[in-house]
Structures are given as C-alpha cells and as structure tokens.
C-alpha cells in the first residue's frame, strides 16, 4: 500500500525532491555541503534495536532517492533507460522497475550485481544473463563473464539509473559494480543517475586503508574498511578522485535523501544480501568479514551467517554449529558438514568501531598457526600488515594505532563528498 501511495503522490507532484550533481566541480568544497533536501520533522521516538539491545532515537523515516523520483522523470521519459538494481531497489513495497514503468518510463534492460537481480545467487556465484520472468525485461549480469557494461550493452541505452542498498563496508561488492558502471558510462558518453539510500554503518569510519597492490573487486579503492559514505557520496568520490580509468569523469546526478544523517541508526527494511539476514549481521560484518581470509567458517551454511565463527579444531570453544548447503543462501559453504566450535555473536553489543578481538582470540586459540590465514587474507585486510601484526603478538590497541594517520587523511578527503549532515 505504501508503494501505491508513493506512486500516487509522485504522479500528483506532491513529493518534494533532492537532486545533486556529484561532479568534481561542486564536490570539492573544503566544507561539508548541506544536503539539498529539506529535513523532515516529527516527534522523536525511541526504537529498540533488538539485535544489539540498544536504543536509538529516530525522527521521521528516511525518504530514499527512489521515493523522490519526480525530479528525474522528465529526464527519463522518452529515453531508453537501463536499471542497475537488485531486489533492494524498492519504492515502498513496489520495485523501482515497476514504479518507473507505471510512470511511463521506457525501461529496456536490467543490469544485475553479485547475488543477481532477485537475490537468489550465493556469494561469489557467477550470475548469468537472462530474462526476468516477472517484468519480461532482459537481465544483463555484471557478476558473470564481465563486471563492466560493454559498449554493445550500452549502445541502445540513453541513461543508466543505479539503485542498490549498500552497507558501507569496503568488502561489499556493490560499490565495485558502481565503479564499473560509471567507468563504462564515462567511456560511452552515458549519464548515471544514482538514487541514494541510507548507509547502516555510516556512524563511524574505521579500519586499515586498502593498498593499491591488493585492489580487487572486494576492495577497489584506497578507502578504509568502514568508509562512512552513502552510495551517492561514494559515486562523487569516485568521480572527484579520478579513480575511473584514464582519470575520466562520469556524467553523474545523485537524487539525495530526506530525513537522514550519518549518525542515524537505520534498520534495513530488506536484507541487502542472502547472508546478511538481520541488523546484527550487518553491524558485525566489518569486524568478522576478515575471517573470509582464514581457515574458519563464518556461519555460511547456517541461519546465522556473519554472527558465528568456528572451526572443527577449536575444541574448547563454547559454541558449536555445522554448515550445510542452503539453496539460495549457501552452496558448498566452507567446512560443509563438519562440526565447528567457536563463538556465538548473536547477542553481543556491537560498538561503532571494528572489533579485532575476535580475530586475535581465534588466531591465538587455533592449534596450527601457519594454517590460520589463507593466501588471499590481504584482499580483505587491504595489505599483509594486519596478518603480520597479529602473528607478532601486537594488541588490538597497538594495531589500531597504526591505522590512525591514514584514517585522518581519508577523513579530510571524504569531507569533500558529503551530501548529508
């Protein structure tokens, strides 16, 4: 019902809007630019985050970019439009594709990221091109044979609209998809419109900075693990820092949000990927995803992914679980069918900083130290430094101290691209 009401308001012209060009010219101010949308107001209420047991004060609900599509309708009508979306691109309870088509926009194709358009592909699983049976639209995979739209795929496209819910963590591949879409559009003179959404981990910035020699699709830029930006702000940074091939800039427009700021607690209305099922997993994700580069299981193949950690050889740990194949969620998960012993983090309070104690304690408890870290651990950490620091016995405080100079430089650079308080 909410989606239908929103669509009716859009048609009637009753929804206000916020559009901001995120080109380098207007993003490089040394001061934080104010959001171009007016803040809503309502009586604050206390909402309980059941996963962490904390209370957060909320005012009006955030109004996403997708819920403020009125200002871009005239730019989309009469054009051939491609959507870079997945199942999180919702306008209330209606998918963006259905919303735009109902408003007379000619959607000619959908480009899908990791996990696919409908979100039924597991992590790392290649997604094939195909036809979406619900909309009848062709689906071009950006997580299969190629991750960057080809000139042929953009030949019949006038404008690309990007709308995917991110979680604000460097490992999450949707900002990699954003980079390649912007790069392809810059090379082929196409415009990108980003419909912005809240970042559930926007309240802090933390972690080691990615080193260039370790850049992969799970970390393409010199940013910390928790970067503190929305997708719209991140797009401005990609443009402004010259990160696209050849230093090109993409023609970019960001439809900003209303009623949201970086410090707000935001409970995602829909899970952003098959293995981030709730707020606790999203909050733990920056701290525990390092285990992807170790011999341990992160709970893939259970109903508790990114909330439990374990291995068969950790006999003295207080919690046990067995990963199994779960269609649409975990195919051939690490340590499948083996009883793993480790930690249950489902009830822990998650602070607004990366917690290295899980990684350090599991390393210290692991019986065969030289088999704890796997070869590609540096892809998650951003360099080989973190593994070496843990092996040498450095404390969490000592390790965190080594991040601070780079984090301060990043924070200064980041300010140029902020669109929200």
mmCIF file of C-alpha atoms in Angstrom:
data_model
loop_
_atom_site.group_PDB
_atom_site.id
_atom_site.type_symbol
_atom_site.label_atom_id
_atom_site.label_comp_id
_atom_site.label_asym_id
_atom_site.label_seq_id
_atom_site.Cartn_x
_atom_site.Cartn_y
_atom_site.Cartn_z
ATOM 1 C CA UNK A 1 0.000 0.000 0.000
ATOM 2 C CA UNK A 2 2.798 2.442 0.881
ATOM 3 C CA UNK A 3 4.327 1.925 -2.584
ATOM 4 C CA UNK A 4 0.997 2.674 -4.276
ATOM 5 C CA UNK A 5 0.536 5.807 -2.146
ATOM 6 C CA UNK A 6 4.026 6.991 -3.040
ATOM 7 C CA UNK A 7 3.363 6.411 -6.725
ATOM 8 C CA UNK A 8 0.107 8.361 -6.467
ATOM 9 C CA UNK A 9 1.878 11.231 -4.741
ATOM 10 C CA UNK A 10 4.561 11.246 -7.415
ATOM 11 C CA UNK A 11 2.016 11.431 -10.204
ATOM 12 C CA UNK A 12 0.249 14.270 -8.361
ATOM 13 C CA UNK A 13 3.541 16.089 -7.897
ATOM 14 C CA UNK A 14 3.187 16.080 -4.097
ATOM 15 C CA UNK A 15 6.578 14.636 -3.161
ATOM 16 C CA UNK A 16 9.427 17.084 -2.760
ATOM 17 C CA UNK A 17 12.812 16.142 -4.074
ATOM 18 C CA UNK A 18 16.540 16.498 -3.752
ATOM 19 C CA UNK A 19 18.891 16.231 -6.708
ATOM 20 C CA UNK A 20 22.579 16.960 -6.520
ATOM 21 C CA UNK A 21 25.124 16.810 -9.266
ATOM 22 C CA UNK A 22 28.125 14.974 -7.854
ATOM 23 C CA UNK A 23 30.623 16.252 -10.375
ATOM 24 C CA UNK A 24 34.090 17.255 -9.201
ATOM 25 C CA UNK A 25 33.340 20.960 -9.621
ATOM 26 C CA UNK A 26 30.714 21.147 -6.914
ATOM 27 C CA UNK A 27 32.040 18.362 -4.687
ATOM 28 C CA UNK A 28 35.447 19.789 -3.869
ATOM 29 C CA UNK A 29 34.489 22.397 -1.312
ATOM 30 C CA UNK A 30 36.595 22.252 1.857
ATOM 31 C CA UNK A 31 33.451 22.491 3.932
ATOM 32 C CA UNK A 32 30.729 19.899 4.255
ATOM 33 C CA UNK A 33 27.937 20.758 1.797
ATOM 34 C CA UNK A 34 24.430 20.668 3.164
ATOM 35 C CA UNK A 35 22.003 18.195 1.649
ATOM 36 C CA UNK A 36 19.797 19.813 -0.953
ATOM 37 C CA UNK A 37 16.629 18.324 0.507
ATOM 38 C CA UNK A 38 14.800 19.787 3.463
ATOM 39 C CA UNK A 39 14.839 17.800 6.671
ATOM 40 C CA UNK A 40 11.523 16.442 7.818
ATOM 41 C CA UNK A 41 10.451 16.837 11.417
ATOM 42 C CA UNK A 42 8.390 14.809 13.817
ATOM 43 C CA UNK A 43 8.342 13.921 17.475
ATOM 44 C CA UNK A 44 11.372 11.757 18.281
ATOM 45 C CA UNK A 45 10.641 8.223 19.405
ATOM 46 C CA UNK A 46 12.850 5.549 20.927
ATOM 47 C CA UNK A 47 13.177 2.427 18.787
ATOM 48 C CA UNK A 48 14.845 -0.670 20.151
ATOM 49 C CA UNK A 49 17.447 -2.465 18.058
ATOM 50 C CA UNK A 50 16.569 -5.989 19.183
ATOM 51 C CA UNK A 51 19.747 -7.485 17.749
ATOM 52 C CA UNK A 52 22.140 -5.339 19.782
ATOM 53 C CA UNK A 53 19.856 -4.414 22.676
ATOM 54 C CA UNK A 54 20.483 -0.693 22.184
ATOM 55 C CA UNK A 55 18.013 2.138 21.813
ATOM 56 C CA UNK A 56 18.199 4.652 19.005
ATOM 57 C CA UNK A 57 16.209 7.868 18.767
ATOM 58 C CA UNK A 58 14.592 8.343 15.384
ATOM 59 C CA UNK A 59 12.672 11.242 13.960
ATOM 60 C CA UNK A 60 10.898 10.986 10.625
ATOM 61 C CA UNK A 61 11.561 7.931 8.496
ATOM 62 C CA UNK A 62 14.226 8.453 5.830
ATOM 63 C CA UNK A 63 12.875 9.226 2.383
ATOM 64 C CA UNK A 64 15.123 7.476 -0.121
ATOM 65 C CA UNK A 65 16.155 8.733 -3.531
ATOM 66 C CA UNK A 66 13.869 6.150 -5.131
ATOM 67 C CA UNK A 67 10.936 7.639 -3.228
ATOM 68 C CA UNK A 68 11.745 11.056 -4.735
ATOM 69 C CA UNK A 69 11.839 10.234 -8.418
ATOM 70 C CA UNK A 70 9.665 13.158 -9.504
ATOM 71 C CA UNK A 71 12.610 15.454 -10.402
ATOM 72 C CA UNK A 72 14.174 12.934 -12.756
ATOM 73 C CA UNK A 73 11.007 11.779 -14.521
ATOM 74 C CA UNK A 74 11.260 14.424 -17.230
ATOM 75 C CA UNK A 75 14.871 13.355 -17.831
ATOM 76 C CA UNK A 76 13.839 9.701 -18.151
ATOM 77 C CA UNK A 77 10.674 9.933 -20.214
ATOM 78 C CA UNK A 78 11.311 9.486 -23.916
ATOM 79 C CA UNK A 79 14.680 7.865 -23.192
ATOM 80 C CA UNK A 80 15.887 4.278 -23.233
ATOM 81 C CA UNK A 81 16.713 3.544 -19.607
ATOM 82 C CA UNK A 82 18.792 0.751 -18.079
ATOM 83 C CA UNK A 83 18.469 -0.010 -14.382
ATOM 84 C CA UNK A 84 21.386 -1.262 -12.286
ATOM 85 C CA UNK A 85 19.349 -2.778 -9.469
ATOM 86 C CA UNK A 86 18.621 -5.833 -7.406
ATOM 87 C CA UNK A 87 15.708 -6.801 -5.190
ATOM 88 C CA UNK A 88 16.545 -3.985 -2.699
ATOM 89 C CA UNK A 89 15.502 -1.259 -5.176
ATOM 90 C CA UNK A 90 12.094 -0.776 -3.630
ATOM 91 C CA UNK A 91 9.748 2.197 -3.635
ATOM 92 C CA UNK A 92 7.696 1.333 -0.593
ATOM 93 C CA UNK A 93 6.566 -2.189 -1.462
ATOM 94 C CA UNK A 94 6.880 -1.755 -5.220
ATOM 95 C CA UNK A 95 10.066 -2.455 -7.141
ATOM 96 C CA UNK A 96 11.641 0.531 -8.889
ATOM 97 C CA UNK A 97 11.279 -1.174 -12.277
ATOM 98 C CA UNK A 98 7.516 -1.478 -11.830
ATOM 99 C CA UNK A 99 7.246 2.040 -10.395
ATOM 100 C CA UNK A 100 9.059 3.668 -13.312
ATOM 101 C CA UNK A 101 7.228 1.650 -15.945
ATOM 102 C CA UNK A 102 3.898 2.637 -14.377
ATOM 103 C CA UNK A 103 5.008 6.263 -14.706
ATOM 104 C CA UNK A 104 5.711 5.898 -18.423
ATOM 105 C CA UNK A 105 9.480 5.372 -18.344
ATOM 106 C CA UNK A 106 10.861 3.069 -21.048
ATOM 107 C CA UNK A 107 12.980 0.538 -19.136
ATOM 108 C CA UNK A 108 14.755 -1.572 -21.759
ATOM 109 C CA UNK A 109 17.061 -3.718 -19.591
ATOM 110 C CA UNK A 110 18.184 -4.537 -16.091
ATOM 111 C CA UNK A 111 21.836 -4.922 -15.099
ATOM 112 C CA UNK A 112 22.303 -7.093 -12.024
ATOM 113 C CA UNK A 113 25.190 -7.226 -9.500
ATOM 114 C CA UNK A 114 26.500 -10.024 -7.263
ATOM 115 C CA UNK A 115 23.658 -12.241 -5.949
ATOM 116 C CA UNK A 116 21.592 -11.462 -9.060
ATOM 117 C CA UNK A 117 18.529 -9.349 -9.730
ATOM 118 C CA UNK A 118 16.276 -11.391 -7.448
ATOM 119 C CA UNK A 119 18.993 -12.015 -4.835
ATOM 120 C CA UNK A 120 18.978 -15.804 -5.149
ATOM 121 C CA UNK A 121 22.651 -16.316 -6.067
ATOM 122 C CA UNK A 122 25.116 -17.076 -3.291
ATOM 123 C CA UNK A 123 28.289 -15.112 -2.579
ATOM 124 C CA UNK A 124 30.847 -15.415 -5.366
ATOM 125 C CA UNK A 125 28.486 -17.426 -7.593
ATOM 126 C CA UNK A 126 28.542 -16.239 -11.202
ATOM 127 C CA UNK A 127 25.256 -14.809 -12.419
ATOM 128 C CA UNK A 128 24.164 -15.456 -15.994
ATOM 129 C CA UNK A 129 22.384 -13.170 -18.440
ATOM 130 C CA UNK A 130 18.740 -13.988 -18.857
ATOM 131 C CA UNK A 131 15.146 -12.799 -18.914
ATOM 132 C CA UNK A 132 13.259 -11.701 -15.827
ATOM 133 C CA UNK A 133 10.007 -13.642 -15.916
ATOM 134 C CA UNK A 134 8.133 -11.127 -13.755
ATOM 135 C CA UNK A 135 8.909 -7.987 -15.770
ATOM 136 C CA UNK A 136 9.784 -9.598 -19.111
ATOM 137 C CA UNK A 137 12.936 -7.466 -19.233
ATOM 138 C CA UNK A 138 16.331 -8.761 -20.358
ATOM 139 C CA UNK A 139 18.794 -9.067 -17.479
ATOM 140 C CA UNK A 140 22.480 -8.361 -18.106
ATOM 141 C CA UNK A 141 24.755 -9.856 -15.466
ATOM 142 C CA UNK A 142 27.508 -7.665 -14.037
ATOM 143 C CA UNK A 143 28.780 -10.569 -11.961
ATOM 144 C CA UNK A 144 29.407 -13.208 -14.573
ATOM 145 C CA UNK A 145 31.635 -13.151 -17.646
ATOM 146 C CA UNK A 146 32.139 -9.415 -17.197
ATOM 147 C CA UNK A 147 31.673 -6.873 -14.437
ATOM 148 C CA UNK A 148 31.707 -3.784 -16.617
ATOM 149 C CA UNK A 149 28.944 -2.986 -19.128
ATOM 150 C CA UNK A 150 30.232 -3.307 -22.678
ATOM 151 C CA UNK A 151 29.774 -0.688 -25.418
ATOM 152 C CA UNK A 152 27.348 -3.103 -27.091
ATOM 153 C CA UNK A 153 25.280 -3.380 -23.896
ATOM 154 C CA UNK A 154 25.101 0.408 -23.650
ATOM 155 C CA UNK A 155 24.560 1.058 -27.368
ATOM 156 C CA UNK A 156 20.752 1.260 -27.084
ATOM 157 C CA UNK A 157 20.800 2.958 -23.653
ATOM 158 C CA UNK A 158 20.464 6.710 -23.063
ATOM 159 C CA UNK A 159 20.564 6.849 -19.241
ATOM 160 C CA UNK A 160 21.569 4.394 -16.505
ATOM 161 C CA UNK A 161 19.791 4.506 -13.135
ATOM 162 C CA UNK A 162 21.646 2.930 -10.183
ATOM 163 C CA UNK A 163 19.677 1.920 -7.077
ATOM 164 C CA UNK A 164 21.132 -0.755 -4.777
ATOM 165 C CA UNK A 165 21.156 -0.902 -0.972
ATOM 166 C CA UNK A 166 24.748 -0.883 0.290
ATOM 167 C CA UNK A 167 26.082 -1.499 3.820
ATOM 168 C CA UNK A 168 29.008 0.939 3.827
ATOM 169 C CA UNK A 169 31.807 -1.627 4.039
ATOM 170 C CA UNK A 170 34.709 -1.953 1.602
ATOM 171 C CA UNK A 171 34.258 -5.723 1.171
ATOM 172 C CA UNK A 172 30.709 -5.326 -0.163
ATOM 173 C CA UNK A 173 30.938 -5.525 -3.949
ATOM 174 C CA UNK A 174 28.124 -3.167 -4.920
ATOM 175 C CA UNK A 175 30.426 -0.115 -4.917
ATOM 176 C CA UNK A 176 32.701 -2.097 -7.258
ATOM 177 C CA UNK A 177 29.723 -2.514 -9.573
ATOM 178 C CA UNK A 178 29.060 1.212 -9.241
ATOM 179 C CA UNK A 179 32.666 1.958 -10.259
ATOM 180 C CA UNK A 180 32.497 -0.159 -13.406
ATOM 181 C CA UNK A 181 29.085 1.219 -14.408
ATOM 182 C CA UNK A 182 30.361 4.786 -14.035
ATOM 183 C CA UNK A 183 33.525 3.929 -15.953
ATOM 184 C CA UNK A 184 31.604 2.352 -18.847
ATOM 185 C CA UNK A 185 29.211 5.296 -18.979
ATOM 186 C CA UNK A 186 32.103 7.784 -18.948
ATOM 187 C CA UNK A 187 33.704 5.951 -21.872
ATOM 188 C CA UNK A 188 30.445 5.802 -23.826
ATOM 189 C CA UNK A 189 29.031 9.254 -23.017
ATOM 190 C CA UNK A 190 26.111 7.999 -20.974
ATOM 191 C CA UNK A 191 24.688 9.615 -17.857
ATOM 192 C CA UNK A 192 24.319 7.851 -14.484
ATOM 193 C CA UNK A 193 21.602 8.778 -12.003
ATOM 194 C CA UNK A 194 22.133 7.371 -8.506
ATOM 195 C CA UNK A 195 19.081 7.050 -6.268
ATOM 196 C CA UNK A 196 20.595 7.286 -2.795
ATOM 197 C CA UNK A 197 19.828 5.112 0.222
ATOM 198 C CA UNK A 198 20.947 5.159 3.880
ATOM 199 C CA UNK A 199 24.185 3.518 4.946
ATOM 200 C CA UNK A 200 23.530 1.382 8.063
ATOM 201 C CA UNK A 201 27.221 1.638 9.041
ATOM 202 C CA UNK A 202 27.590 5.372 8.382
ATOM 203 C CA UNK A 203 28.095 6.405 12.009
ATOM 204 C CA UNK A 204 31.850 5.765 12.096
ATOM 205 C CA UNK A 205 34.959 5.354 9.948
ATOM 206 C CA UNK A 206 37.474 2.632 10.786
ATOM 207 C CA UNK A 207 39.912 0.017 9.590
ATOM 208 C CA UNK A 208 43.074 -0.173 7.514
ATOM 209 C CA UNK A 209 43.222 1.597 4.153
ATOM 210 C CA UNK A 210 43.380 -0.570 1.024
ATOM 211 C CA UNK A 211 46.855 -0.665 -0.553
ATOM 212 C CA UNK A 212 46.875 -0.357 -4.336
ATOM 213 C CA UNK A 213 48.663 -3.659 -4.966
ATOM 214 C CA UNK A 214 45.862 -5.508 -3.115
ATOM 215 C CA UNK A 215 42.962 -3.954 -5.007
ATOM 216 C CA UNK A 216 40.398 -6.457 -6.279
ATOM 217 C CA UNK A 217 36.642 -6.425 -6.786
ATOM 218 C CA UNK A 218 36.182 -6.768 -2.998
ATOM 219 C CA UNK A 219 38.223 -3.621 -2.490
ATOM 220 C CA UNK A 220 38.874 -1.340 -5.457
ATOM 221 C CA UNK A 221 39.815 1.951 -3.816
ATOM 222 C CA UNK A 222 42.097 3.448 -1.169
ATOM 223 C CA UNK A 223 39.389 3.615 1.495
ATOM 224 C CA UNK A 224 39.140 2.095 4.986
ATOM 225 C CA UNK A 225 37.035 -0.983 5.736
ATOM 226 C CA UNK A 226 34.205 1.233 7.023
ATOM 227 C CA UNK A 227 34.154 4.261 4.708
ATOM 228 C CA UNK A 228 31.234 6.275 6.114
ATOM 229 C CA UNK A 229 29.582 7.181 2.804
ATOM 230 C CA UNK A 230 26.298 6.536 1.069
ATOM 231 C CA UNK A 231 26.380 5.178 -2.472
ATOM 232 C CA UNK A 232 25.650 8.651 -3.792
ATOM 233 C CA UNK A 233 28.524 10.162 -1.823
ATOM 234 C CA UNK A 234 30.820 7.317 -2.864
ATOM 235 C CA UNK A 235 29.959 7.954 -6.513
ATOM 236 C CA UNK A 236 31.007 11.565 -6.093
ATOM 237 C CA UNK A 237 34.298 10.431 -4.570
ATOM 238 C CA UNK A 238 34.977 8.014 -7.454
ATOM 239 C CA UNK A 239 34.496 10.902 -9.872
ATOM 240 C CA UNK A 240 36.264 13.552 -7.841
ATOM 241 C CA UNK A 241 39.352 11.499 -7.009
ATOM 242 C CA UNK A 242 39.878 10.451 -10.631
ATOM 243 C CA UNK A 243 39.530 6.745 -9.888
ATOM 244 C CA UNK A 244 37.921 5.868 -13.221
ATOM 245 C CA UNK A 245 40.237 4.571 -15.955
ATOM 246 C CA UNK A 246 42.158 7.368 -17.608
ATOM 247 C CA UNK A 247 41.005 9.834 -14.954
ATOM 248 C CA UNK A 248 37.685 10.232 -16.742
ATOM 249 C CA UNK A 249 34.606 11.635 -15.051
ATOM 250 C CA UNK A 250 31.137 10.244 -15.474
ATOM 251 C CA UNK A 251 28.123 12.492 -16.067
ATOM 252 C CA UNK A 252 26.568 11.942 -12.656
ATOM 253 C CA UNK A 253 23.461 13.037 -10.804
ATOM 254 C CA UNK A 254 22.516 11.952 -7.287
ATOM 255 C CA UNK A 255 18.943 12.048 -6.033
ATOM 256 C CA UNK A 256 19.549 12.651 -2.344
ATOM 257 C CA UNK A 257 17.512 11.534 0.651
ATOM 258 C CA UNK A 258 15.442 13.432 3.176
ATOM 259 C CA UNK A 259 15.278 12.891 6.942
ATOM 260 C CA UNK A 260 18.609 11.110 7.270
ATOM 261 C CA UNK A 261 22.065 11.915 8.603
ATOM 262 C CA UNK A 262 25.176 9.817 9.072
ATOM 263 C CA UNK A 263 24.705 9.322 12.802
ATOM 264 C CA UNK A 264 21.190 7.865 12.440
ATOM 265 C CA UNK A 265 20.545 4.259 13.353
ATOM 266 C CA UNK A 266 18.889 2.732 10.288
ATOM 267 C CA UNK A 267 17.279 -0.703 10.283
ATOM 268 C CA UNK A 268 17.229 -2.014 6.728
ATOM 269 C CA UNK A 269 13.696 -2.954 5.629
ATOM 270 C CA UNK A 270 15.059 -5.749 3.429
ATOM 271 C CA UNK A 271 18.229 -7.799 3.789
ATOM 272 C CA UNK A 272 20.973 -6.451 1.494
ATOM 273 C CA UNK A 273 22.316 -9.898 0.555
ATOM 274 C CA UNK A 274 21.379 -13.534 1.246
ATOM 275 C CA UNK A 275 23.978 -13.854 4.013
ATOM 276 C CA UNK A 276 23.259 -10.605 5.845
ATOM 277 C CA UNK A 277 19.835 -11.558 7.201
ATOM 278 C CA UNK A 278 19.440 -9.034 10.037
ATOM 279 C CA UNK A 279 20.808 -5.906 11.684
ATOM 280 C CA UNK A 280 23.199 -7.850 13.922
ATOM 281 C CA UNK A 281 24.910 -9.448 10.925
ATOM 282 C CA UNK A 282 25.168 -6.058 9.193
ATOM 283 C CA UNK A 283 26.741 -4.459 12.264
ATOM 284 C CA UNK A 284 29.174 -7.348 12.791
ATOM 285 C CA UNK A 285 30.099 -7.541 9.119
ATOM 286 C CA UNK A 286 33.014 -5.039 9.220
ATOM 287 C CA UNK A 287 34.677 -6.922 12.096
ATOM 288 C CA UNK A 288 34.058 -10.548 11.206
ATOM 289 C CA UNK A 289 34.396 -10.470 7.406
ATOM 290 C CA UNK A 290 38.174 -10.680 7.912
ATOM 291 C CA UNK A 291 37.531 -14.370 8.639
ATOM 292 C CA UNK A 292 36.780 -14.854 4.934
ATOM 293 C CA UNK A 293 40.565 -14.858 4.577
ATOM 294 C CA UNK A 294 41.134 -17.534 7.224
ATOM 295 C CA UNK A 295 40.564 -21.264 7.648
ATOM 296 C CA UNK A 296 37.488 -20.647 9.807
ATOM 297 C CA UNK A 297 33.777 -20.694 8.983
ATOM 298 C CA UNK A 298 31.750 -17.505 9.273
ATOM 299 C CA UNK A 299 28.498 -19.382 9.562
ATOM 300 C CA UNK A 300 27.768 -19.599 5.847
ATOM 301 C CA UNK A 301 25.518 -22.628 5.545
ATOM 302 C CA UNK A 302 23.630 -21.798 8.758
ATOM 303 C CA UNK A 303 20.807 -19.402 9.559
ATOM 304 C CA UNK A 304 23.369 -17.301 11.466
ATOM 305 C CA UNK A 305 25.876 -16.115 8.836
ATOM 306 C CA UNK A 306 28.314 -13.406 9.988
ATOM 307 C CA UNK A 307 27.127 -13.989 13.552
ATOM 308 C CA UNK A 308 29.002 -17.188 14.406
ATOM 309 C CA UNK A 309 32.656 -18.147 13.927
ATOM 310 C CA UNK A 310 34.210 -21.586 14.244
ATOM 311 C CA UNK A 311 36.399 -24.470 13.115
ATOM 312 C CA UNK A 312 36.472 -28.220 13.847
ATOM 313 C CA UNK A 313 39.873 -27.952 15.573
ATOM 314 C CA UNK A 314 38.798 -25.342 18.119
ATOM 315 C CA UNK A 315 37.635 -27.965 20.594
ATOM 316 C CA UNK A 316 37.461 -25.816 23.726
ATOM 317 C CA UNK A 317 35.202 -23.084 22.387
ATOM 318 C CA UNK A 318 31.757 -22.544 23.966
ATOM 319 C CA UNK A 319 29.531 -22.846 20.867
ATOM 320 C CA UNK A 320 29.126 -25.335 18.015
ATOM 321 C CA UNK A 321 27.433 -25.370 14.610
ATOM 322 C CA UNK A 322 27.543 -27.405 11.393
ATOM 323 C CA UNK A 323 27.476 -25.640 7.989
ATOM 324 C CA UNK A 324 25.204 -27.271 5.407
ATOM 325 C CA UNK A 325 24.106 -26.474 1.865
ATOM 326 C CA UNK A 326 21.198 -23.996 1.871
ATOM 327 C CA UNK A 327 19.754 -23.269 -1.611
ATOM 328 C CA UNK A 328 19.755 -19.577 -2.424
ATOM 329 C CA UNK A 329 21.916 -18.806 0.578
ATOM 330 C CA UNK A 330 24.970 -21.055 0.725
ATOM 331 C CA UNK A 331 26.183 -23.512 -1.916
ATOM 332 C CA UNK A 332 29.116 -25.696 -0.829
ATOM 333 C CA UNK A 333 29.851 -23.488 2.209
ATOM 334 C CA UNK A 334 33.294 -23.639 3.854
ATOM 335 C CA UNK A 335 33.659 -26.628 6.223
ATOM 336 C CA UNK A 336 30.353 -28.073 4.986
ATOM 337 C CA UNK A 337 29.115 -30.966 7.093
ATOM 338 C CA UNK A 338 31.804 -30.515 9.764
ATOM 339 C CA UNK A 339 31.041 -29.718 13.391
ATOM 340 C CA UNK A 340 32.646 -26.342 14.075
ATOM 341 C CA UNK A 341 33.417 -24.956 17.513
ATOM 342 C CA UNK A 342 33.740 -21.248 18.143
ATOM 343 C CA UNK A 343 31.865 -18.091 19.099
ATOM 344 C CA UNK A 344 28.206 -17.117 19.042
ATOM 345 C CA UNK A 345 27.947 -13.343 18.497
ATOM 346 C CA UNK A 346 24.194 -13.085 18.012
ATOM 347 C CA UNK A 347 23.640 -11.311 21.317
ATOM 348 C CA UNK A 348 26.818 -9.241 21.679
ATOM 349 C CA UNK A 349 26.588 -5.468 21.734
ATOM 350 C CA UNK A 350 28.252 -4.104 18.600
ATOM 351 C CA UNK A 351 30.145 -0.857 19.104
ATOM 352 C CA UNK A 352 30.789 1.716 16.387
ATOM 353 C CA UNK A 353 34.295 0.527 15.649
ATOM 354 C CA UNK A 354 35.951 -2.542 14.180
ATOM 355 C CA UNK A 355 36.474 -5.215 16.828
ATOM 356 C CA UNK A 356 39.716 -7.142 16.280
ATOM 357 C CA UNK A 357 39.374 -9.217 19.444
ATOM 358 C CA UNK A 358 37.512 -11.992 17.594
ATOM 359 C CA UNK A 359 40.285 -12.352 15.006
ATOM 360 C CA UNK A 360 43.107 -12.172 17.580
ATOM 361 C CA UNK A 361 41.480 -14.601 20.018
ATOM 362 C CA UNK A 362 40.680 -17.159 17.330
ATOM 363 C CA UNK A 363 44.244 -16.956 15.999
ATOM 364 C CA UNK A 364 45.649 -17.481 19.493
ATOM 365 C CA UNK A 365 43.320 -20.453 20.051
ATOM 366 C CA UNK A 366 43.968 -22.084 16.672
ATOM 367 C CA UNK A 367 46.248 -25.120 17.051
ATOM 368 C CA UNK A 368 48.144 -24.768 13.750
ATOM 369 C CA UNK A 369 49.092 -21.111 13.438
ATOM 370 C CA UNK A 370 50.585 -21.272 9.934
ATOM 371 C CA UNK A 371 47.265 -22.569 8.565
ATOM 372 C CA UNK A 372 45.043 -19.907 10.147
ATOM 373 C CA UNK A 373 45.462 -17.185 7.489
ATOM 374 C CA UNK A 374 44.924 -18.212 3.879
ATOM 375 C CA UNK A 375 46.800 -16.767 0.921
ATOM 376 C CA UNK A 376 44.214 -14.156 -0.006
ATOM 377 C CA UNK A 377 43.699 -12.678 3.505
ATOM 378 C CA UNK A 378 45.280 -9.430 2.270
ATOM 379 C CA UNK A 379 42.337 -8.861 -0.088
ATOM 380 C CA UNK A 380 40.121 -8.299 2.953
ATOM 381 C CA UNK A 381 42.665 -6.548 5.163
ATOM 382 C CA UNK A 382 43.926 -4.332 2.352
ATOM 383 C CA UNK A 383 47.548 -5.411 2.805
ATOM 384 C CA UNK A 384 49.627 -8.078 4.528
ATOM 385 C CA UNK A 385 50.170 -5.803 7.524
ATOM 386 C CA UNK A 386 47.266 -6.995 9.674
ATOM 387 C CA UNK A 387 48.204 -10.679 9.440
ATOM 388 C CA UNK A 388 51.817 -9.890 10.319
ATOM 389 C CA UNK A 389 50.754 -7.702 13.239
ATOM 390 C CA UNK A 390 48.600 -10.464 14.713
ATOM 391 C CA UNK A 391 51.311 -13.079 14.200
ATOM 392 C CA UNK A 392 53.819 -10.838 16.010
ATOM 393 C CA UNK A 393 51.583 -10.582 19.062
ATOM 394 C CA UNK A 394 50.521 -6.938 18.773
ATOM 395 C CA UNK A 395 47.486 -5.970 20.824
ATOM 396 C CA UNK A 396 44.303 -4.609 19.321
ATOM 397 C CA UNK A 397 45.149 -1.123 20.634
ATOM 398 C CA UNK A 398 48.617 -1.258 19.078
ATOM 399 C CA UNK A 399 47.214 -2.389 15.732
ATOM 400 C CA UNK A 400 44.510 0.264 15.728
ATOM 401 C CA UNK A 401 47.146 2.932 16.406
ATOM 402 C CA UNK A 402 48.871 2.062 13.113
ATOM 403 C CA UNK A 403 45.700 2.980 11.180
ATOM 404 C CA UNK A 404 45.236 6.478 12.542
ATOM 405 C CA UNK A 405 47.414 8.619 10.257
ATOM 406 C CA UNK A 406 45.872 7.143 7.126
ATOM 407 C CA UNK A 407 42.367 7.417 8.590
ATOM 408 C CA UNK A 408 42.834 11.105 9.337
ATOM 409 C CA UNK A 409 43.962 11.773 5.750
ATOM 410 C CA UNK A 410 40.971 9.823 4.444
ATOM 411 C CA UNK A 411 38.538 11.762 6.636
ATOM 412 C CA UNK A 412 39.806 15.050 5.233
ATOM 413 C CA UNK A 413 39.406 13.770 1.678
ATOM 414 C CA UNK A 414 35.955 12.315 2.429
ATOM 415 C CA UNK A 415 34.557 15.665 3.631
ATOM 416 C CA UNK A 416 34.550 16.996 0.070
ATOM 417 C CA UNK A 417 31.906 14.488 -0.987
ATOM 418 C CA UNK A 418 29.443 14.532 1.902
ATOM 419 C CA UNK A 419 25.834 15.212 0.940
ATOM 420 C CA UNK A 420 24.343 14.829 4.433
ATOM 421 C CA UNK A 421 24.934 16.155 7.938
#
